[in-house]
Each structure stands twice: as C-alpha cells, then as structure tokens.
C-alpha cells in the first residue's frame, strides 16, 4: 500500500502546481454584460477597463455579432487615430478570447468603419503576474504561523451596487469568471481523494 501511495505523490504534486497557476487567472467579459458594440459613451470601454485589475494570465472575452463588429489589437498610434491598417491581431468571430500574455498597455478597437471613432475602443494595462512578497510576515506572539496574505485582489467600490447592476454603472460587480477556479478546486479535491484511496 505504501508503494502505490508514494507513486501517486509526484502526480499529486504536479496537479497541485498546475491547479495553483490556473486558479490565479481570471476571465473578463469586456464591458460586463454589454456586448462589444458602439457604446452610449465614447469612454465606456476604457472606463470599464480602468475599474478592473488585469494580470498576465488573464483573458478577455469580446462578445459581438459576427459581421457587425470585430476586434483589432493595435498600436497606440493606431488606437489614437482609429487606424485599422497593420493590426497586431485581428478577431472576426465572436465571442473572441484574447489571452493577456505579457505585462504592459494593450489597445483594442473595432475595425468596422466609423465604430472606433464612435467610441468602440479600449485601452487597458496588464500587470505582471503576482509574485510572493520578498519579506516574510512576522510571526504572531503566540508562535502560531500567520495565515497567508492575499497577493492581489480585484478593485472594490466604496458603494457596491446591487447584484445585476446595469453595465458601466460604478459599483457594479466585475465580471471576472470564477468558474475556472471552482472547477480547478474541484479537480484538485477529486485528485486528492483518488490519491488517498490508492
């Protein structure tokens, strides 16, 4: 029995490491419940992005009607001028998922004539992946270990809105999908249970 438990240990460690890295990523639906379209306010999407915290490993989902809209990732100059030539990336089928693989500022526009100029564009900043603090927390007076601290959390509003708030309304809940983390946690627990049964 000891040999089958010890042979499952490397697999278990691999699963835990994989789950820990995947659980940190978030998926954001651009504009919350608003589809990627010409907004009522020219700054709608950039305002939405400024209320989010994006990190390397996160994903953006642009929901749009095929043929009516698209998503172009562009340079800052092309973003400022709403120029569609030479995009960094083009997404023509919705919903389009964009992986945030590097830290820095990203620029997105709709390439349909006139849409970018009408405000269908967004800039956002991607932070580097979270890393543990270099300074360990000081021990408690009882000598008991200090619980881990949260490295990063989504921004919160001082006046949270009700569940189901209208998109773009300050205080509305961010649309970061926690389903991936829940599925990953379930997978890890199932794997632990299976490993213990070996």
Coordinates of C-alpha atoms in Angstrom, one line a residue:
X1 CA 0.0 0.0 0.0
X2 CA 2.9 2.4 0.8
X3 CA 4.4 1.9 -2.7
X4 CA 1.1 2.9 -4.5
X5 CA 0.7 6.0 -2.3
X6 CA 4.3 7.0 -2.9
X7 CA 3.9 6.5 -6.7
X8 CA 0.9 8.8 -6.7
X9 CA 2.8 11.6 -4.8
X10 CA 4.6 13.0 -7.9
X11 CA 1.3 13.1 -9.8
X12 CA -0.4 14.8 -6.9
X13 CA 2.3 17.4 -6.7
X14 CA 2.0 18.1 -10.4
X15 CA -1.7 18.5 -10.1
X16 CA -1.4 20.9 -7.2
X17 CA 1.1 23.1 -9.0
X18 CA -1.0 23.1 -12.2
X19 CA -4.1 24.0 -10.2
X20 CA -2.4 26.8 -8.3
X21 CA -1.2 28.5 -11.5
X22 CA -4.6 28.1 -13.3
X23 CA -6.7 29.3 -10.3
X24 CA -5.0 32.7 -10.3
X25 CA -6.1 33.6 -13.9
X26 CA -9.4 35.4 -14.4
X27 CA -11.6 35.8 -17.4
X28 CA -13.2 39.2 -18.0
X29 CA -16.2 39.8 -20.3
X30 CA -15.4 43.1 -21.9
X31 CA -17.9 45.7 -20.7
X32 CA -19.6 43.2 -18.3
X33 CA -23.0 42.4 -19.8
X34 CA -22.6 44.9 -22.6
X35 CA -21.8 43.3 -26.0
X36 CA -18.8 44.8 -27.9
X37 CA -20.7 47.4 -29.9
X38 CA -20.8 51.2 -30.2
X39 CA -21.3 52.4 -26.7
X40 CA -23.5 55.2 -25.4
X41 CA -20.5 57.0 -24.1
X42 CA -17.2 57.3 -26.1
X43 CA -15.2 56.4 -23.0
X44 CA -17.4 53.5 -21.9
X45 CA -14.9 50.6 -22.5
X46 CA -11.8 52.4 -21.3
X47 CA -13.7 53.5 -18.2
X48 CA -14.8 49.8 -17.7
X49 CA -11.2 48.6 -18.1
X50 CA -9.9 51.2 -15.6
X51 CA -12.2 49.6 -12.9
X52 CA -10.6 46.2 -13.4
X53 CA -7.3 44.7 -12.4
X54 CA -5.7 42.7 -15.2
X55 CA -2.7 40.5 -14.8
X56 CA -0.6 38.3 -17.0
X57 CA -2.5 35.0 -17.5
X58 CA -6.0 36.6 -17.5
X59 CA -8.3 36.5 -20.5
X60 CA -10.6 39.0 -22.2
X61 CA -13.8 37.8 -23.9
X62 CA -15.3 40.2 -26.5
X63 CA -18.9 39.2 -27.2
X64 CA -20.1 40.6 -30.6
X65 CA -22.2 39.8 -33.5
X66 CA -20.2 38.3 -36.4
X67 CA -20.1 40.5 -39.4
X68 CA -21.4 43.5 -37.5
X69 CA -18.2 44.0 -35.4
X70 CA -14.7 42.7 -34.9
X71 CA -11.8 43.3 -32.6
X72 CA -8.4 44.6 -33.7
X73 CA -5.4 44.8 -31.3
X74 CA -3.4 47.8 -32.5
X75 CA -0.5 50.1 -31.6
X76 CA -1.1 53.2 -29.5
X77 CA -0.7 55.4 -32.6
X78 CA -3.4 53.4 -34.5
X79 CA -5.6 53.4 -31.4
X80 CA -5.3 57.2 -31.1
X81 CA -6.1 57.7 -34.8
X82 CA -8.5 54.8 -35.2
X83 CA -6.3 53.3 -37.9
X84 CA -7.1 49.7 -38.9
X85 CA -4.1 49.1 -41.1
X86 CA -1.4 46.7 -39.8
X87 CA -3.1 45.4 -36.6
X88 CA -1.2 43.4 -34.1
X89 CA -4.0 40.8 -34.1
X90 CA -7.5 40.5 -35.7
X91 CA -10.5 38.7 -34.2
X92 CA -13.5 38.4 -36.6
X93 CA -15.5 35.7 -34.9
X94 CA -17.3 36.3 -31.6
X95 CA -17.1 35.6 -28.9
X96 CA -13.4 36.3 -29.2
X97 CA -11.0 35.4 -26.4
X98 CA -7.8 37.4 -26.0
X99 CA -5.1 36.0 -23.7
X100 CA -3.1 38.6 -21.7
X101 CA 0.3 37.0 -22.0
X102 CA 2.6 40.0 -21.2
X103 CA 2.6 43.0 -18.9
X104 CA 2.0 46.4 -20.4
X105 CA -0.6 48.6 -22.1
X106 CA -2.9 47.0 -24.7
X107 CA -5.0 48.8 -27.3
X108 CA -8.2 47.4 -28.9
X109 CA -10.6 48.9 -31.5
X110 CA -13.4 47.8 -33.7
X111 CA -12.3 47.7 -37.3
X112 CA -15.7 48.4 -38.8
X113 CA -15.7 51.9 -40.5
X114 CA -16.7 54.6 -38.0
X115 CA -17.1 52.4 -34.9
X116 CA -13.7 53.2 -33.3
X117 CA -14.4 57.0 -33.8
X118 CA -17.8 56.5 -32.1
X119 CA -16.1 55.0 -29.0
X120 CA -15.8 51.3 -29.7
X121 CA -12.3 51.1 -28.5
X122 CA -10.5 50.3 -25.3
X123 CA -7.1 50.6 -23.7
X124 CA -6.0 48.7 -20.6
X125 CA -3.0 47.9 -18.5
X126 CA -1.8 44.4 -17.8
X127 CA 0.2 44.0 -14.6
X128 CA 2.9 41.4 -14.2
X129 CA 1.9 38.1 -12.8
X130 CA 1.7 38.2 -9.0
X131 CA 4.7 37.0 -7.1
X132 CA 5.1 36.3 -3.4
X133 CA 6.3 39.1 -1.2
X134 CA 10.1 39.2 -0.6
X135 CA 9.6 40.0 3.1
X136 CA 8.0 37.1 5.1
X137 CA 5.3 38.2 7.5
X138 CA 6.5 38.5 11.2
X139 CA 5.4 35.6 13.4
X140 CA 2.5 36.1 15.8
X141 CA 3.1 36.5 19.5
X142 CA 1.7 33.0 20.1
X143 CA 4.3 31.5 17.7
X144 CA 1.5 30.1 15.5
X145 CA 2.0 30.6 11.8
X146 CA 0.4 33.6 10.2
X147 CA -2.3 32.9 7.7
X148 CA -1.2 33.7 4.1
X149 CA -2.0 37.1 2.8
X150 CA -3.7 37.8 -0.5
X151 CA -1.3 38.9 -3.2
X152 CA -3.8 40.6 -5.5
X153 CA -7.5 41.2 -5.4
X154 CA -9.9 42.9 -7.8
X155 CA -10.7 46.6 -7.1
X156 CA -13.8 47.3 -5.0
X157 CA -16.1 50.3 -4.9
X158 CA -16.8 52.2 -1.7
X159 CA -20.5 51.8 -2.5
X160 CA -21.1 48.4 -4.1
X161 CA -24.1 48.3 -6.4
X162 CA -26.8 45.7 -6.2
X163 CA -26.3 42.3 -7.9
X164 CA -27.2 42.6 -11.5
X165 CA -26.4 46.3 -11.7
X166 CA -26.5 47.9 -15.2
X167 CA -23.2 47.6 -17.1
X168 CA -20.9 50.6 -16.8
X169 CA -22.5 51.7 -13.5
X170 CA -20.0 52.5 -10.8
X171 CA -20.2 49.9 -8.1
X172 CA -21.4 47.2 -10.5
X173 CA -19.7 43.8 -9.8
X174 CA -16.7 43.0 -12.1
X175 CA -17.4 40.1 -14.4
X176 CA -14.2 38.1 -13.7
X177 CA -15.2 34.5 -14.1
X178 CA -14.6 32.4 -11.0
X179 CA -15.8 29.2 -12.7
X180 CA -12.3 28.2 -13.7
X181 CA -11.1 28.4 -10.1
X182 CA -14.1 26.4 -8.9
X183 CA -13.5 23.7 -11.5
X184 CA -9.8 23.6 -10.7
X185 CA -10.5 23.3 -7.0
X186 CA -13.0 20.5 -7.6
X187 CA -10.4 18.7 -9.8
X188 CA -7.7 19.1 -7.1
X189 CA -10.0 17.7 -4.3
X190 CA -11.1 14.8 -6.5
X191 CA -7.5 14.0 -7.3
X192 CA -6.5 14.2 -3.6
X193 CA -9.3 11.8 -2.7
X194 CA -8.3 9.4 -5.5
X195 CA -4.6 9.5 -4.4
X196 CA -5.6 8.8 -0.8
X197 CA -7.6 5.7 -1.9
X198 CA -4.6 4.2 -3.7

